């Protein structure tokens, strides 16, 4: 397993990075321009989005993937888009199934831990588990994830498929740390138009929501990258992202007191309880070397069959 792009000429790599970020950011602002022009602002975490909001969000989510494909084809000319962006299933199929299952289990566990931390701290208004309707709710969550999954490939192919590998170099620890930090920061700032409209943190001013988003993205990005590294595919990272952005938010609403107000800054993965949960897990991944691509090469190498000579 490698993320190295050392075979690319340095000038092509740098040009590609600038083009990617430019197209991804311009695409986001262009997609959100109808909402910005109309003065839309989300004021409540329980507020549902309308048809126009959903259409703008969908268009914005596709921008990073379109930027990545454009760069790979027209700027870098570095090979097949599918291979370059790791858009492939892990082999054998059993390993692929386990990787996808892990993309559900880990975010679900982190969200549960965040809700528990918020509850014990008195910040999350836990309303209990409604066992009678839990099965139907879970089915709805899975169905919603499957329906929205193609849109999350738009972000996953951009940040995990293109940007992180271009910033990371396997043999350079400093560049690897920089890749995690810069990708997380770029991912967070890309959300600026939605943050200005109260998207992730309703009712909060930009000077609160932007730093909060920077912390959230910088902490959660290594989890998505770990899912990508251990599988050799961007697909589990996309599934993990879809869970955090949809099912995790649904868990916050489902298990809260229906009469209580919800503040994402105080609960769930977007708030400080989620920062604690994600930070602890990322610390574990760091201490055990699981955030380094070389960790997975070392594990795979001993299982390769030796080449026999006649």
mmCIF file of C-alpha atoms in Angstrom:
data_model
loop_
_atom_site.group_PDB
_atom_site.id
_atom_site.type_symbol
_atom_site.label_atom_id
_atom_site.label_comp_id
_atom_site.label_asym_id
_atom_site.label_seq_id
_atom_site.Cartn_x
_atom_site.Cartn_y
_atom_site.Cartn_z
ATOM 1 C CA UNK A 1 0.000 0.000 0.000
ATOM 2 C CA UNK A 2 1.402 3.359 -0.946
ATOM 3 C CA UNK A 3 0.184 6.896 -1.280
ATOM 4 C CA UNK A 4 3.366 8.188 -2.851
ATOM 5 C CA UNK A 5 3.110 10.390 -5.913
ATOM 6 C CA UNK A 6 6.829 10.754 -6.343
ATOM 7 C CA UNK A 7 6.673 9.707 -10.014
ATOM 8 C CA UNK A 8 4.811 12.918 -10.836
ATOM 9 C CA UNK A 9 6.957 15.901 -11.853
ATOM 10 C CA UNK A 10 6.980 18.462 -9.049
ATOM 11 C CA UNK A 11 5.644 21.226 -11.283
ATOM 12 C CA UNK A 12 2.686 19.041 -12.335
ATOM 13 C CA UNK A 13 1.953 18.113 -8.736
ATOM 14 C CA UNK A 14 1.935 21.737 -7.570
ATOM 15 C CA UNK A 15 -0.098 22.915 -10.531
ATOM 16 C CA UNK A 16 -2.547 20.109 -9.923
ATOM 17 C CA UNK A 17 -2.971 21.056 -6.260
ATOM 18 C CA UNK A 18 -3.753 24.679 -7.103
ATOM 19 C CA UNK A 19 -6.176 23.734 -9.871
ATOM 20 C CA UNK A 20 -7.909 21.183 -7.636
ATOM 21 C CA UNK A 21 -8.390 23.604 -4.742
ATOM 22 C CA UNK A 22 -9.482 26.399 -7.076
ATOM 23 C CA UNK A 23 -12.123 24.312 -8.850
ATOM 24 C CA UNK A 24 -13.365 22.685 -5.618
ATOM 25 C CA UNK A 25 -13.740 26.016 -3.814
ATOM 26 C CA UNK A 26 -15.245 27.881 -6.772
ATOM 27 C CA UNK A 27 -17.662 24.995 -7.298
ATOM 28 C CA UNK A 28 -18.758 25.154 -3.648
ATOM 29 C CA UNK A 29 -19.377 28.925 -3.728
ATOM 30 C CA UNK A 30 -21.172 28.692 -7.074
ATOM 31 C CA UNK A 31 -23.430 25.895 -5.830
ATOM 32 C CA UNK A 32 -24.333 27.814 -2.672
ATOM 33 C CA UNK A 33 -24.805 31.180 -4.415
ATOM 34 C CA UNK A 34 -28.614 30.847 -4.749
ATOM 35 C CA UNK A 35 -28.946 30.346 -0.982
ATOM 36 C CA UNK A 36 -26.462 33.100 -0.165
ATOM 37 C CA UNK A 37 -28.271 35.516 -2.489
ATOM 38 C CA UNK A 38 -31.647 34.707 -0.931
ATOM 39 C CA UNK A 39 -30.343 35.362 2.582
ATOM 40 C CA UNK A 40 -31.054 31.816 3.754
ATOM 41 C CA UNK A 41 -29.949 31.055 7.285
ATOM 42 C CA UNK A 42 -30.488 27.943 9.366
ATOM 43 C CA UNK A 43 -31.461 28.874 12.893
ATOM 44 C CA UNK A 44 -32.354 25.532 14.488
ATOM 45 C CA UNK A 45 -30.636 22.133 14.530
ATOM 46 C CA UNK A 46 -34.002 20.388 14.122
ATOM 47 C CA UNK A 47 -34.881 22.440 11.039
ATOM 48 C CA UNK A 48 -35.292 20.354 7.888
ATOM 49 C CA UNK A 49 -33.831 21.493 4.564
ATOM 50 C CA UNK A 50 -36.053 22.217 1.571
ATOM 51 C CA UNK A 51 -35.758 21.174 -2.067
ATOM 52 C CA UNK A 52 -33.593 24.152 -3.074
ATOM 53 C CA UNK A 53 -31.237 23.619 -0.141
ATOM 54 C CA UNK A 54 -30.879 19.911 -0.975
ATOM 55 C CA UNK A 55 -30.163 20.686 -4.644
ATOM 56 C CA UNK A 56 -27.476 23.236 -3.749
ATOM 57 C CA UNK A 57 -25.866 20.864 -1.243
ATOM 58 C CA UNK A 58 -25.814 18.036 -3.804
ATOM 59 C CA UNK A 59 -24.161 20.249 -6.417
ATOM 60 C CA UNK A 60 -21.573 21.451 -3.892
ATOM 61 C CA UNK A 61 -20.684 17.914 -2.811
ATOM 62 C CA UNK A 62 -19.835 16.937 -6.382
ATOM 63 C CA UNK A 63 -17.359 19.803 -6.843
ATOM 64 C CA UNK A 64 -14.281 18.123 -5.216
ATOM 65 C CA UNK A 65 -14.697 14.963 -7.325
ATOM 66 C CA UNK A 66 -15.061 16.952 -10.525
ATOM 67 C CA UNK A 67 -11.965 18.952 -9.577
ATOM 68 C CA UNK A 68 -9.987 15.752 -8.892
ATOM 69 C CA UNK A 69 -11.023 14.122 -12.182
ATOM 70 C CA UNK A 70 -10.186 17.295 -14.110
ATOM 71 C CA UNK A 71 -6.702 17.464 -12.591
ATOM 72 C CA UNK A 72 -5.908 13.772 -13.096
ATOM 73 C CA UNK A 73 -7.017 13.822 -16.732
ATOM 74 C CA UNK A 74 -5.921 17.259 -17.925
ATOM 75 C CA UNK A 75 -3.159 18.504 -15.627
ATOM 76 C CA UNK A 76 -1.248 15.512 -14.248
ATOM 77 C CA UNK A 77 -2.175 12.941 -16.908
ATOM 78 C CA UNK A 78 -1.094 10.408 -14.304
ATOM 79 C CA UNK A 79 -3.100 7.384 -15.429
ATOM 80 C CA UNK A 80 -6.599 5.978 -15.091
ATOM 81 C CA UNK A 81 -8.856 8.054 -12.851
ATOM 82 C CA UNK A 82 -10.179 4.954 -11.101
ATOM 83 C CA UNK A 83 -6.721 3.726 -10.112
ATOM 84 C CA UNK A 84 -5.287 7.155 -9.302
ATOM 85 C CA UNK A 85 -8.154 8.035 -6.939
ATOM 86 C CA UNK A 86 -8.356 4.503 -5.414
ATOM 87 C CA UNK A 87 -11.922 4.055 -6.627
ATOM 88 C CA UNK A 88 -11.814 0.262 -6.407
ATOM 89 C CA UNK A 89 -13.074 -2.587 -4.267
ATOM 90 C CA UNK A 90 -10.676 -4.281 -1.897
ATOM 91 C CA UNK A 91 -9.866 -7.904 -2.762
ATOM 92 C CA UNK A 92 -10.838 -10.520 -1.698
ATOM 93 C CA UNK A 93 -14.534 -9.745 -1.237
ATOM 94 C CA UNK A 94 -14.544 -10.858 2.375
ATOM 95 C CA UNK A 95 -11.937 -8.225 3.199
ATOM 96 C CA UNK A 96 -13.990 -5.607 1.342
ATOM 97 C CA UNK A 97 -17.070 -6.510 3.372
ATOM 98 C CA UNK A 98 -15.140 -6.213 6.645
ATOM 99 C CA UNK A 99 -13.708 -2.850 5.582
ATOM 100 C CA UNK A 100 -17.182 -1.502 4.799
ATOM 101 C CA UNK A 101 -18.554 -2.885 8.064
ATOM 102 C CA UNK A 102 -15.758 -1.135 9.949
ATOM 103 C CA UNK A 103 -16.801 2.108 8.242
ATOM 104 C CA UNK A 104 -20.171 1.714 9.992
ATOM 105 C CA UNK A 105 -19.000 0.375 13.343
ATOM 106 C CA UNK A 106 -16.260 2.898 14.153
ATOM 107 C CA UNK A 107 -18.279 6.099 13.475
ATOM 108 C CA UNK A 108 -21.235 4.573 15.332
ATOM 109 C CA UNK A 109 -18.998 3.823 18.303
ATOM 110 C CA UNK A 110 -17.479 7.318 18.271
ATOM 111 C CA UNK A 111 -20.936 8.906 18.094
ATOM 112 C CA UNK A 112 -22.163 6.761 20.986
ATOM 113 C CA UNK A 113 -19.130 7.778 23.030
ATOM 114 C CA UNK A 114 -19.743 11.454 22.193
ATOM 115 C CA UNK A 115 -23.383 11.217 23.284
ATOM 116 C CA UNK A 116 -22.354 9.494 26.511
ATOM 117 C CA UNK A 117 -19.777 12.199 27.262
ATOM 118 C CA UNK A 118 -22.327 14.916 26.563
ATOM 119 C CA UNK A 119 -24.924 13.197 28.753
ATOM 120 C CA UNK A 120 -22.612 12.798 31.758
ATOM 121 C CA UNK A 121 -21.498 16.419 31.338
ATOM 122 C CA UNK A 122 -25.117 17.554 31.409
ATOM 123 C CA UNK A 123 -24.969 19.018 27.893
ATOM 124 C CA UNK A 124 -26.845 16.372 25.914
ATOM 125 C CA UNK A 125 -30.565 16.046 26.774
ATOM 126 C CA UNK A 126 -30.680 12.239 26.590
ATOM 127 C CA UNK A 127 -34.286 11.117 26.249
ATOM 128 C CA UNK A 128 -33.796 7.343 26.385
ATOM 129 C CA UNK A 129 -33.876 4.560 23.804
ATOM 130 C CA UNK A 130 -37.261 3.859 22.212
ATOM 131 C CA UNK A 131 -36.910 0.133 21.610
ATOM 132 C CA UNK A 132 -40.276 -0.333 19.884
ATOM 133 C CA UNK A 133 -39.418 1.846 16.910
ATOM 134 C CA UNK A 134 -35.657 1.323 16.925
ATOM 135 C CA UNK A 135 -35.644 -1.244 14.116
ATOM 136 C CA UNK A 136 -37.657 0.963 11.764
ATOM 137 C CA UNK A 137 -35.426 3.926 12.587
ATOM 138 C CA UNK A 138 -32.267 1.914 11.866
ATOM 139 C CA UNK A 139 -33.698 0.734 8.537
ATOM 140 C CA UNK A 140 -34.505 4.327 7.623
ATOM 141 C CA UNK A 141 -30.986 5.451 8.539
ATOM 142 C CA UNK A 142 -29.374 2.752 6.368
ATOM 143 C CA UNK A 143 -31.711 3.499 3.454
ATOM 144 C CA UNK A 144 -30.990 7.227 3.689
ATOM 145 C CA UNK A 145 -27.247 6.527 3.699
ATOM 146 C CA UNK A 146 -27.482 4.306 0.627
ATOM 147 C CA UNK A 147 -29.500 6.919 -1.256
ATOM 148 C CA UNK A 148 -27.090 9.742 -0.405
ATOM 149 C CA UNK A 149 -23.895 7.674 -0.759
ATOM 150 C CA UNK A 150 -23.189 8.703 -4.395
ATOM 151 C CA UNK A 151 -23.024 12.347 -3.298
ATOM 152 C CA UNK A 152 -20.428 11.538 -0.645
ATOM 153 C CA UNK A 153 -18.193 10.073 -3.354
ATOM 154 C CA UNK A 154 -18.021 13.653 -4.596
ATOM 155 C CA UNK A 155 -16.206 14.718 -1.443
ATOM 156 C CA UNK A 156 -14.355 11.441 -0.828
ATOM 157 C CA UNK A 157 -12.727 11.305 -4.262
ATOM 158 C CA UNK A 158 -11.558 14.865 -3.806
ATOM 159 C CA UNK A 159 -10.167 14.910 -0.274
ATOM 160 C CA UNK A 160 -9.236 11.244 0.296
ATOM 161 C CA UNK A 161 -8.722 10.144 -3.304
ATOM 162 C CA UNK A 162 -6.771 13.153 -4.547
ATOM 163 C CA UNK A 163 -5.644 15.782 -2.018
ATOM 164 C CA UNK A 164 -4.311 13.693 0.864
ATOM 165 C CA UNK A 165 -2.132 11.403 -1.315
ATOM 166 C CA UNK A 166 -0.687 14.433 -3.119
ATOM 167 C CA UNK A 167 0.366 15.992 0.185
ATOM 168 C CA UNK A 168 1.646 12.813 1.840
ATOM 169 C CA UNK A 169 5.014 11.191 1.180
ATOM 170 C CA UNK A 170 5.537 7.707 2.645
ATOM 171 C CA UNK A 171 9.117 8.224 3.765
ATOM 172 C CA UNK A 172 8.706 11.718 5.207
ATOM 173 C CA UNK A 173 7.023 11.963 8.604
ATOM 174 C CA UNK A 174 6.778 15.746 8.480
ATOM 175 C CA UNK A 175 4.990 15.723 5.138
ATOM 176 C CA UNK A 176 2.601 13.064 6.450
ATOM 177 C CA UNK A 177 1.673 15.216 9.466
ATOM 178 C CA UNK A 178 1.322 18.209 7.169
ATOM 179 C CA UNK A 179 -0.927 16.190 4.875
ATOM 180 C CA UNK A 180 -3.330 15.375 7.712
ATOM 181 C CA UNK A 181 -3.440 18.954 8.998
ATOM 182 C CA UNK A 182 -3.647 20.708 5.622
ATOM 183 C CA UNK A 183 -6.255 18.317 4.211
ATOM 184 C CA UNK A 184 -8.372 18.705 7.343
ATOM 185 C CA UNK A 185 -8.077 22.490 7.215
ATOM 186 C CA UNK A 186 -8.846 22.623 3.475
ATOM 187 C CA UNK A 187 -11.834 20.338 4.045
ATOM 188 C CA UNK A 188 -13.118 22.623 6.827
ATOM 189 C CA UNK A 189 -12.628 25.945 4.998
ATOM 190 C CA UNK A 190 -14.343 24.477 1.922
ATOM 191 C CA UNK A 191 -17.522 24.448 4.077
ATOM 192 C CA UNK A 192 -17.311 28.234 4.637
ATOM 193 C CA UNK A 193 -20.446 29.132 2.613
ATOM 194 C CA UNK A 194 -22.569 26.687 4.612
ATOM 195 C CA UNK A 195 -21.011 27.858 7.879
ATOM 196 C CA UNK A 196 -21.958 31.459 7.047
ATOM 197 C CA UNK A 197 -25.560 30.273 6.688
ATOM 198 C CA UNK A 198 -25.552 28.356 9.973
ATOM 199 C CA UNK A 199 -25.444 24.961 8.284
ATOM 200 C CA UNK A 200 -23.365 22.901 10.707
ATOM 201 C CA UNK A 201 -23.742 25.196 13.730
ATOM 202 C CA UNK A 202 -27.172 26.899 13.598
ATOM 203 C CA UNK A 203 -27.379 30.157 15.489
ATOM 204 C CA UNK A 204 -23.620 30.485 15.882
ATOM 205 C CA UNK A 205 -21.635 33.379 14.317
ATOM 206 C CA UNK A 206 -18.937 32.595 11.769
ATOM 207 C CA UNK A 207 -16.105 33.389 14.196
ATOM 208 C CA UNK A 208 -17.352 30.509 16.362
ATOM 209 C CA UNK A 209 -18.476 28.042 13.688
ATOM 210 C CA UNK A 210 -15.349 28.310 11.503
ATOM 211 C CA UNK A 211 -12.840 27.445 14.291
ATOM 212 C CA UNK A 212 -15.194 24.690 15.488
ATOM 213 C CA UNK A 213 -15.325 23.225 11.982
ATOM 214 C CA UNK A 214 -11.529 23.389 11.726
ATOM 215 C CA UNK A 215 -11.201 21.344 14.921
ATOM 216 C CA UNK A 216 -13.882 18.854 13.861
ATOM 217 C CA UNK A 217 -12.444 18.225 10.385
ATOM 218 C CA UNK A 218 -8.845 18.009 11.577
ATOM 219 C CA UNK A 219 -9.820 15.355 14.145
ATOM 220 C CA UNK A 220 -12.215 13.300 12.018
ATOM 221 C CA UNK A 221 -10.170 13.316 8.809
ATOM 222 C CA UNK A 222 -7.534 10.846 10.146
ATOM 223 C CA UNK A 223 -10.360 8.402 10.902
ATOM 224 C CA UNK A 224 -11.497 8.514 7.268
ATOM 225 C CA UNK A 225 -7.883 8.255 6.093
ATOM 226 C CA UNK A 226 -7.316 5.227 8.325
ATOM 227 C CA UNK A 227 -10.331 3.525 6.702
ATOM 228 C CA UNK A 228 -8.803 4.302 3.311
ATOM 229 C CA UNK A 229 -5.302 3.124 4.237
ATOM 230 C CA UNK A 230 -6.291 -0.183 5.821
ATOM 231 C CA UNK A 231 -8.468 -1.143 2.836
ATOM 232 C CA UNK A 232 -6.487 0.359 -0.041
ATOM 233 C CA UNK A 233 -9.735 1.846 -1.304
ATOM 234 C CA UNK A 234 -11.504 5.177 -0.948
ATOM 235 C CA UNK A 235 -14.909 3.439 -0.617
ATOM 236 C CA UNK A 236 -14.774 2.718 3.165
ATOM 237 C CA UNK A 237 -13.699 6.330 3.767
ATOM 238 C CA UNK A 238 -16.732 7.512 1.799
ATOM 239 C CA UNK A 239 -19.022 5.257 3.843
ATOM 240 C CA UNK A 240 -17.508 6.542 7.083
ATOM 241 C CA UNK A 241 -17.998 10.139 5.965
ATOM 242 C CA UNK A 242 -21.602 9.423 4.983
ATOM 243 C CA UNK A 243 -22.266 7.934 8.422
ATOM 244 C CA UNK A 244 -20.796 10.919 10.295
ATOM 245 C CA UNK A 245 -22.692 13.452 8.165
ATOM 246 C CA UNK A 246 -26.061 11.680 8.175
ATOM 247 C CA UNK A 247 -26.537 8.755 10.570
ATOM 248 C CA UNK A 248 -24.492 10.359 13.346
ATOM 249 C CA UNK A 249 -26.607 13.527 13.166
ATOM 250 C CA UNK A 250 -29.701 11.324 13.175
ATOM 251 C CA UNK A 251 -28.504 9.593 16.348
ATOM 252 C CA UNK A 252 -28.220 12.949 18.115
ATOM 253 C CA UNK A 253 -31.857 13.736 17.279
ATOM 254 C CA UNK A 254 -33.230 10.227 17.839
ATOM 255 C CA UNK A 255 -31.963 9.753 21.389
ATOM 256 C CA UNK A 256 -32.513 13.328 22.591
ATOM 257 C CA UNK A 257 -35.501 14.616 24.512
ATOM 258 C CA UNK A 258 -37.894 15.675 21.708
ATOM 259 C CA UNK A 259 -38.756 18.879 23.570
ATOM 260 C CA UNK A 260 -35.159 19.967 24.185
ATOM 261 C CA UNK A 261 -33.195 22.323 21.969
ATOM 262 C CA UNK A 262 -30.095 20.916 20.290
ATOM 263 C CA UNK A 263 -26.760 22.685 20.043
ATOM 264 C CA UNK A 264 -24.289 20.839 17.748
ATOM 265 C CA UNK A 265 -21.396 22.626 19.446
ATOM 266 C CA UNK A 266 -22.290 20.867 22.718
ATOM 267 C CA UNK A 267 -23.173 17.388 21.435
ATOM 268 C CA UNK A 268 -22.442 14.821 18.742
ATOM 269 C CA UNK A 269 -19.365 14.528 16.520
ATOM 270 C CA UNK A 270 -19.455 18.224 15.542
ATOM 271 C CA UNK A 271 -19.177 19.380 19.159
ATOM 272 C CA UNK A 272 -16.606 19.139 21.911
ATOM 273 C CA UNK A 273 -17.814 15.679 23.116
ATOM 274 C CA UNK A 274 -17.131 14.368 19.613
ATOM 275 C CA UNK A 275 -13.734 16.056 19.618
ATOM 276 C CA UNK A 276 -12.830 14.130 22.764
ATOM 277 C CA UNK A 277 -14.028 10.809 21.319
ATOM 278 C CA UNK A 278 -12.363 11.328 17.923
ATOM 279 C CA UNK A 279 -9.193 12.725 19.507
ATOM 280 C CA UNK A 280 -8.815 9.675 21.729
ATOM 281 C CA UNK A 281 -9.283 7.312 18.788
ATOM 282 C CA UNK A 282 -6.856 9.268 16.590
ATOM 283 C CA UNK A 283 -4.312 9.198 19.438
ATOM 284 C CA UNK A 284 -4.656 5.394 19.522
ATOM 285 C CA UNK A 285 -4.189 5.170 15.742
ATOM 286 C CA UNK A 286 -1.136 7.432 15.965
ATOM 287 C CA UNK A 287 0.536 5.580 18.839
ATOM 288 C CA UNK A 288 0.052 2.223 17.117
ATOM 289 C CA UNK A 289 1.374 3.521 13.773
ATOM 290 C CA UNK A 290 -1.914 2.934 11.944
ATOM 291 C CA UNK A 291 -1.939 6.371 10.340
ATOM 292 C CA UNK A 292 1.250 5.611 8.412
ATOM 293 C CA UNK A 293 0.956 3.912 4.998
ATOM 294 C CA UNK A 294 4.071 1.860 5.797
ATOM 295 C CA UNK A 295 2.178 0.082 8.603
ATOM 296 C CA UNK A 296 -0.041 -1.640 6.037
ATOM 297 C CA UNK A 297 2.788 -2.476 3.641
ATOM 298 C CA UNK A 298 4.561 -4.227 6.501
ATOM 299 C CA UNK A 299 1.458 -6.275 7.289
ATOM 300 C CA UNK A 300 0.753 -7.236 3.695
ATOM 301 C CA UNK A 301 4.313 -8.134 2.660
ATOM 302 C CA UNK A 302 4.722 -11.296 4.811
ATOM 303 C CA UNK A 303 1.567 -12.794 3.298
ATOM 304 C CA UNK A 304 2.688 -12.499 -0.288
ATOM 305 C CA UNK A 305 3.625 -15.781 -1.835
ATOM 306 C CA UNK A 306 7.296 -16.028 -2.833
ATOM 307 C CA UNK A 307 8.070 -16.075 -6.536
ATOM 308 C CA UNK A 308 9.174 -19.507 -7.726
ATOM 309 C CA UNK A 309 11.795 -19.891 -10.371
ATOM 310 C CA UNK A 310 11.795 -22.851 -12.732
#
